[in-house]
Amino acid sequence: MTRTPRATASLAALALLLVPLSACAAEPGTERPDGTDLTEKVEPEGGSWPEENPEEVFEKSAELPADFPAEFVVPESALVDDAGSRGPGVWFVVFKASDDASAALLWDEIVSAGGFTVGDETETGDGGRSATLSVPALEVTAVTLPADDGAVLLSYDLVSVGS
């Protein structure tokens, strides 16, 4: 059987394609020189998780920090779920509303009472909403988080602007 130059070139090109592909993945049971099976999932020494967080990391406080900014007006009807300070000039507060309608009213009351400008407002993937609220002294990241029971958390991260 005689091969034409075209057939020989095609076979050579096919061989060049197949050789690198055969080296891409380790075959089951393949071992490295140190004896480690390349197909086996290996967890780090001591397990997959570091030491557990201490309990105080998860404790909530329903009281606003003493230095919480007055520019962020907290409505009297608001139920504080958690609040605190993350450092100088940085705070957070989380409110809990019983349903979507109550959450929307609380959101609007906070924006109105604080005289905030609302920017970057979007709907979140879970049906909540997020926005950036701003006044000259503060920039606030606001997010609502719907819960499975119908309640809604309203989370606000505040950062002092200038001073």
PDB file of N, CA, C and O in Angstrom, residues 98-132:
ATOM      1  N   SER A  98     -41.022  42.008  60.684  1.00  0.00           N
ATOM      2  CA  SER A  98     -41.844  40.794  60.664  1.00  0.00           C
ATOM      3  C   SER A  98     -42.171  40.301  59.257  1.00  0.00           C
ATOM      4  O   SER A  98     -42.430  39.118  59.055  1.00  0.00           O
ATOM      5  N   ASP A  99     -42.167  41.210  58.269  1.00  0.00           N
ATOM      6  CA  ASP A  99     -42.506  40.817  56.896  1.00  0.00           C
ATOM      7  C   ASP A  99     -41.958  41.836  55.902  1.00  0.00           C
ATOM      8  O   ASP A  99     -41.376  42.852  56.295  1.00  0.00           O
ATOM      9  N   ASP A 100     -42.160  41.571  54.614  1.00  0.00           N
ATOM     10  CA  ASP A 100     -41.661  42.452  53.548  1.00  0.00           C
ATOM     11  C   ASP A 100     -42.215  43.866  53.650  1.00  0.00           C
ATOM     12  O   ASP A 100     -41.475  44.845  53.470  1.00  0.00           O
ATOM     13  N   ALA A 101     -43.502  43.988  53.922  1.00  0.00           N
ATOM     14  CA  ALA A 101     -44.130  45.312  53.984  1.00  0.00           C
ATOM     15  C   ALA A 101     -43.539  46.136  55.130  1.00  0.00           C
ATOM     16  O   ALA A 101     -43.226  47.322  54.958  1.00  0.00           O
ATOM     17  N   SER A 102     -43.364  45.522  56.292  1.00  0.00           N
ATOM     18  CA  SER A 102     -42.770  46.219  57.443  1.00  0.00           C
ATOM     19  C   SER A 102     -41.327  46.607  57.148  1.00  0.00           C
ATOM     20  O   SER A 102     -40.872  47.693  57.523  1.00  0.00           O
ATOM     21  N   ALA A 103     -40.595  45.731  56.457  1.00  0.00           N
ATOM     22  CA  ALA A 103     -39.207  46.012  56.103  1.00  0.00           C
ATOM     23  C   ALA A 103     -39.127  47.201  55.144  1.00  0.00           C
ATOM     24  O   ALA A 103     -38.279  48.082  55.298  1.00  0.00           O
ATOM     25  N   ALA A 104     -40.023  47.254  54.170  1.00  0.00           N
ATOM     26  CA  ALA A 104     -40.037  48.360  53.206  1.00  0.00           C
ATOM     27  C   ALA A 104     -40.349  49.687  53.904  1.00  0.00           C
ATOM     28  O   ALA A 104     -39.718  50.710  53.609  1.00  0.00           O
ATOM     29  N   LEU A 105     -41.288  49.672  54.856  1.00  0.00           N
ATOM     30  CA  LEU A 105     -41.614  50.891  55.602  1.00  0.00           C
ATOM     31  C   LEU A 105     -40.430  51.349  56.445  1.00  0.00           C
ATOM     32  O   LEU A 105     -40.107  52.542  56.478  1.00  0.00           O
ATOM     33  N   LEU A 106     -39.758  50.414  57.113  1.00  0.00           N
ATOM     34  CA  LEU A 106     -38.602  50.746  57.939  1.00  0.00           C
ATOM     35  C   LEU A 106     -37.467  51.298  57.074  1.00  0.00           C
ATOM     36  O   LEU A 106     -36.839  52.307  57.411  1.00  0.00           O
ATOM     37  N   TRP A 107     -37.213  50.666  55.943  1.00  0.00           N
ATOM     38  CA  TRP A 107     -36.183  51.129  54.993  1.00  0.00           C
ATOM     39  C   TRP A 107     -36.461  52.585  54.602  1.00  0.00           C
ATOM     40  O   TRP A 107     -35.588  53.441  54.688  1.00  0.00           O
ATOM     41  N   ASP A 108     -37.712  52.849  54.173  1.00  0.00           N
ATOM     42  CA  ASP A 108     -38.080  54.194  53.726  1.00  0.00           C
ATOM     43  C   ASP A 108     -37.974  55.215  54.856  1.00  0.00           C
ATOM     44  O   ASP A 108     -37.546  56.357  54.648  1.00  0.00           O
ATOM     45  N   GLU A 109     -38.346  54.822  56.068  1.00  0.00           N
ATOM     46  CA  GLU A 109     -38.272  55.715  57.226  1.00  0.00           C
ATOM     47  C   GLU A 109     -36.815  56.068  57.548  1.00  0.00           C
ATOM     48  O   GLU A 109     -36.502  57.223  57.848  1.00  0.00           O
ATOM     49  N   ILE A 110     -35.914  55.104  57.463  1.00  0.00           N
ATOM     50  CA  ILE A 110     -34.496  55.356  57.721  1.00  0.00           C
ATOM     51  C   ILE A 110     -33.927  56.304  56.674  1.00  0.00           C
ATOM     52  O   ILE A 110     -33.219  57.263  57.002  1.00  0.00           O
ATOM     53  N   VAL A 111     -34.246  56.068  55.411  1.00  0.00           N
ATOM     54  CA  VAL A 111     -33.760  56.937  54.325  1.00  0.00           C
ATOM     55  C   VAL A 111     -34.280  58.360  54.519  1.00  0.00           C
ATOM     56  O   VAL A 111     -33.512  59.332  54.440  1.00  0.00           O
ATOM     57  N   SER A 112     -35.560  58.488  54.804  1.00  0.00           N
ATOM     58  CA  SER A 112     -36.183  59.803  54.952  1.00  0.00           C
ATOM     59  C   SER A 112     -35.672  60.546  56.191  1.00  0.00           C
ATOM     60  O   SER A 112     -35.280  61.710  56.103  1.00  0.00           O
ATOM     61  N   ALA A 113     -35.663  59.885  57.349  1.00  0.00           N
ATOM     62  CA  ALA A 113     -35.253  60.528  58.601  1.00  0.00           C
ATOM     63  C   ALA A 113     -33.793  60.962  58.569  1.00  0.00           C
ATOM     64  O   ALA A 113     -33.436  61.989  59.146  1.00  0.00           O
ATOM     65  N   GLY A 114     -32.950  60.208  57.883  1.00  0.00           N
ATOM     66  CA  GLY A 114     -31.531  60.549  57.803  1.00  0.00           C
ATOM     67  C   GLY A 114     -31.190  61.478  56.657  1.00  0.00           C
ATOM     68  O   GLY A 114     -30.053  61.942  56.549  1.00  0.00           O
ATOM     69  N   GLY A 115     -32.156  61.740  55.779  1.00  0.00           N
ATOM     70  CA  GLY A 115     -31.895  62.596  54.618  1.00  0.00           C
ATOM     71  C   GLY A 115     -30.899  61.971  53.653  1.00  0.00           C
ATOM     72  O   GLY A 115     -30.131  62.669  52.990  1.00  0.00           O
ATOM     73  N   PHE A 116     -30.921  60.655  53.556  1.00  0.00           N
ATOM     74  CA  PHE A 116     -29.955  59.937  52.715  1.00  0.00           C
ATOM     75  C   PHE A 116     -30.278  60.052  51.233  1.00  0.00           C
ATOM     76  O   PHE A 116     -31.443  60.068  50.833  1.00  0.00           O
ATOM     77  N   THR A 117     -29.232  60.082  50.430  1.00  0.00           N
ATOM     78  CA  THR A 117     -29.343  59.927  48.990  1.00  0.00           C
ATOM     79  C   THR A 117     -29.145  58.443  48.725  1.00  0.00           C
ATOM     80  O   THR A 117     -28.208  57.831  49.248  1.00  0.00           O
ATOM     81  N   VAL A 118     -30.020  57.846  47.929  1.00  0.00           N
ATOM     82  CA  VAL A 118     -29.949  56.413  47.638  1.00  0.00           C
ATOM     83  C   VAL A 118     -29.288  56.222  46.277  1.00  0.00           C
ATOM     84  O   VAL A 118     -29.696  56.817  45.291  1.00  0.00           O
ATOM     85  N   GLY A 119     -28.263  55.365  46.250  1.00  0.00           N
ATOM     86  CA  GLY A 119     -27.577  55.068  45.002  1.00  0.00           C
ATOM     87  C   GLY A 119     -27.350  53.575  44.854  1.00  0.00           C
ATOM     88  O   GLY A 119     -27.428  52.819  45.833  1.00  0.00           O
ATOM     89  N   ASP A 120     -27.084  53.138  43.655  1.00  0.00           N
ATOM     90  CA  ASP A 120     -26.762  51.732  43.357  1.00  0.00           C
ATOM     91  C   ASP A 120     -27.811  50.751  43.875  1.00  0.00           C
ATOM     92  O   ASP A 120     -27.475  49.647  44.286  1.00  0.00           O
ATOM     93  N   GLU A 121     -29.081  51.125  43.869  1.00  0.00           N
ATOM     94  CA  GLU A 121     -30.112  50.227  44.397  1.00  0.00           C
ATOM     95  C   GLU A 121     -30.365  49.084  43.420  1.00  0.00           C
ATOM     96  O   GLU A 121     -30.576  49.309  42.228  1.00  0.00           O
ATOM     97  N   THR A 122     -30.313  47.870  43.936  1.00  0.00           N
ATOM     98  CA  THR A 122     -30.555  46.679  43.124  1.00  0.00           C
ATOM     99  C   THR A 122     -31.317  45.644  43.931  1.00  0.00           C
ATOM    100  O   THR A 122     -31.329  45.688  45.169  1.00  0.00           O
ATOM    101  N   GLU A 123     -31.922  44.715  43.220  1.00  0.00           N
ATOM    102  CA  GLU A 123     -32.570  43.577  43.881  1.00  0.00           C
ATOM    103  C   GLU A 123     -31.531  42.476  44.024  1.00  0.00           C
ATOM    104  O   GLU A 123     -30.742  42.223  43.116  1.00  0.00           O
ATOM    105  N   THR A 124     -31.521  41.840  45.196  1.00  0.00           N
ATOM    106  CA  THR A 124     -30.577  40.750  45.425  1.00  0.00           C
ATOM    107  C   THR A 124     -31.157  39.443  44.903  1.00  0.00           C
ATOM    108  O   THR A 124     -32.362  39.354  44.638  1.00  0.00           O
ATOM    109  N   GLY A 125     -30.334  38.439  44.774  1.00  0.00           N
ATOM    110  CA  GLY A 125     -30.756  37.150  44.238  1.00  0.00           C
ATOM    111  C   GLY A 125     -31.804  36.447  45.070  1.00  0.00           C
ATOM    112  O   GLY A 125     -32.558  35.617  44.568  1.00  0.00           O
ATOM    113  N   ASP A 126     -31.899  36.786  46.364  1.00  0.00           N
ATOM    114  CA  ASP A 126     -32.866  36.113  47.231  1.00  0.00           C
ATOM    115  C   ASP A 126     -34.142  36.932  47.432  1.00  0.00           C
ATOM    116  O   ASP A 126     -34.945  36.650  48.307  1.00  0.00           O
ATOM    117  N   GLY A 127     -34.336  37.968  46.604  1.00  0.00           N
ATOM    118  CA  GLY A 127     -35.554  38.769  46.685  1.00  0.00           C
ATOM    119  C   GLY A 127     -35.432  39.981  47.590  1.00  0.00           C
ATOM    120  O   GLY A 127     -36.400  40.719  47.765  1.00  0.00           O
ATOM    121  N   GLY A 128     -34.273  40.208  48.161  1.00  0.00           N
ATOM    122  CA  GLY A 128     -34.041  41.394  48.981  1.00  0.00           C
ATOM    123  C   GLY A 128     -33.616  42.557  48.113  1.00  0.00           C
ATOM    124  O   GLY A 128     -33.754  42.524  46.890  1.00  0.00           O
ATOM    125  N   ARG A 129     -33.095  43.564  48.759  1.00  0.00           N
ATOM    126  CA  ARG A 129     -32.590  44.704  48.005  1.00  0.00           C
ATOM    127  C   ARG A 129     -31.328  45.227  48.671  1.00  0.00           C
ATOM    128  O   ARG A 129     -31.111  45.008  49.853  1.00  0.00           O
ATOM    129  N   SER A 130     -30.522  45.913  47.884  1.00  0.00           N
ATOM    130  CA  SER A 130     -29.310  46.518  48.421  1.00  0.00           C
ATOM    131  C   SER A 130     -29.147  47.895  47.804  1.00  0.00           C
ATOM    132  O   SER A 130     -29.643  48.158  46.706  1.00  0.00           O
ATOM    133  N   ALA A 131     -28.464  48.765  48.545  1.00  0.00           N
ATOM    134  CA  ALA A 131     -28.245  50.124  48.064  1.00  0.00           C
ATOM    135  C   ALA A 131     -27.127  50.758  48.873  1.00  0.00           C
ATOM    136  O   ALA A 131     -26.752  50.264  49.939  1.00  0.00           O
ATOM    137  N   THR A 132     -26.620  51.850  48.348  1.00  0.00           N
ATOM    138  CA  THR A 132     -25.675  52.679  49.087  1.00  0.00           C
ATOM    139  C   THR A 132     -26.423  53.937  49.482  1.00  0.00           C
ATOM    140  O   THR A 132     -27.021  54.607  48.632  1.00  0.00           O
TER     141      THR A 132
END
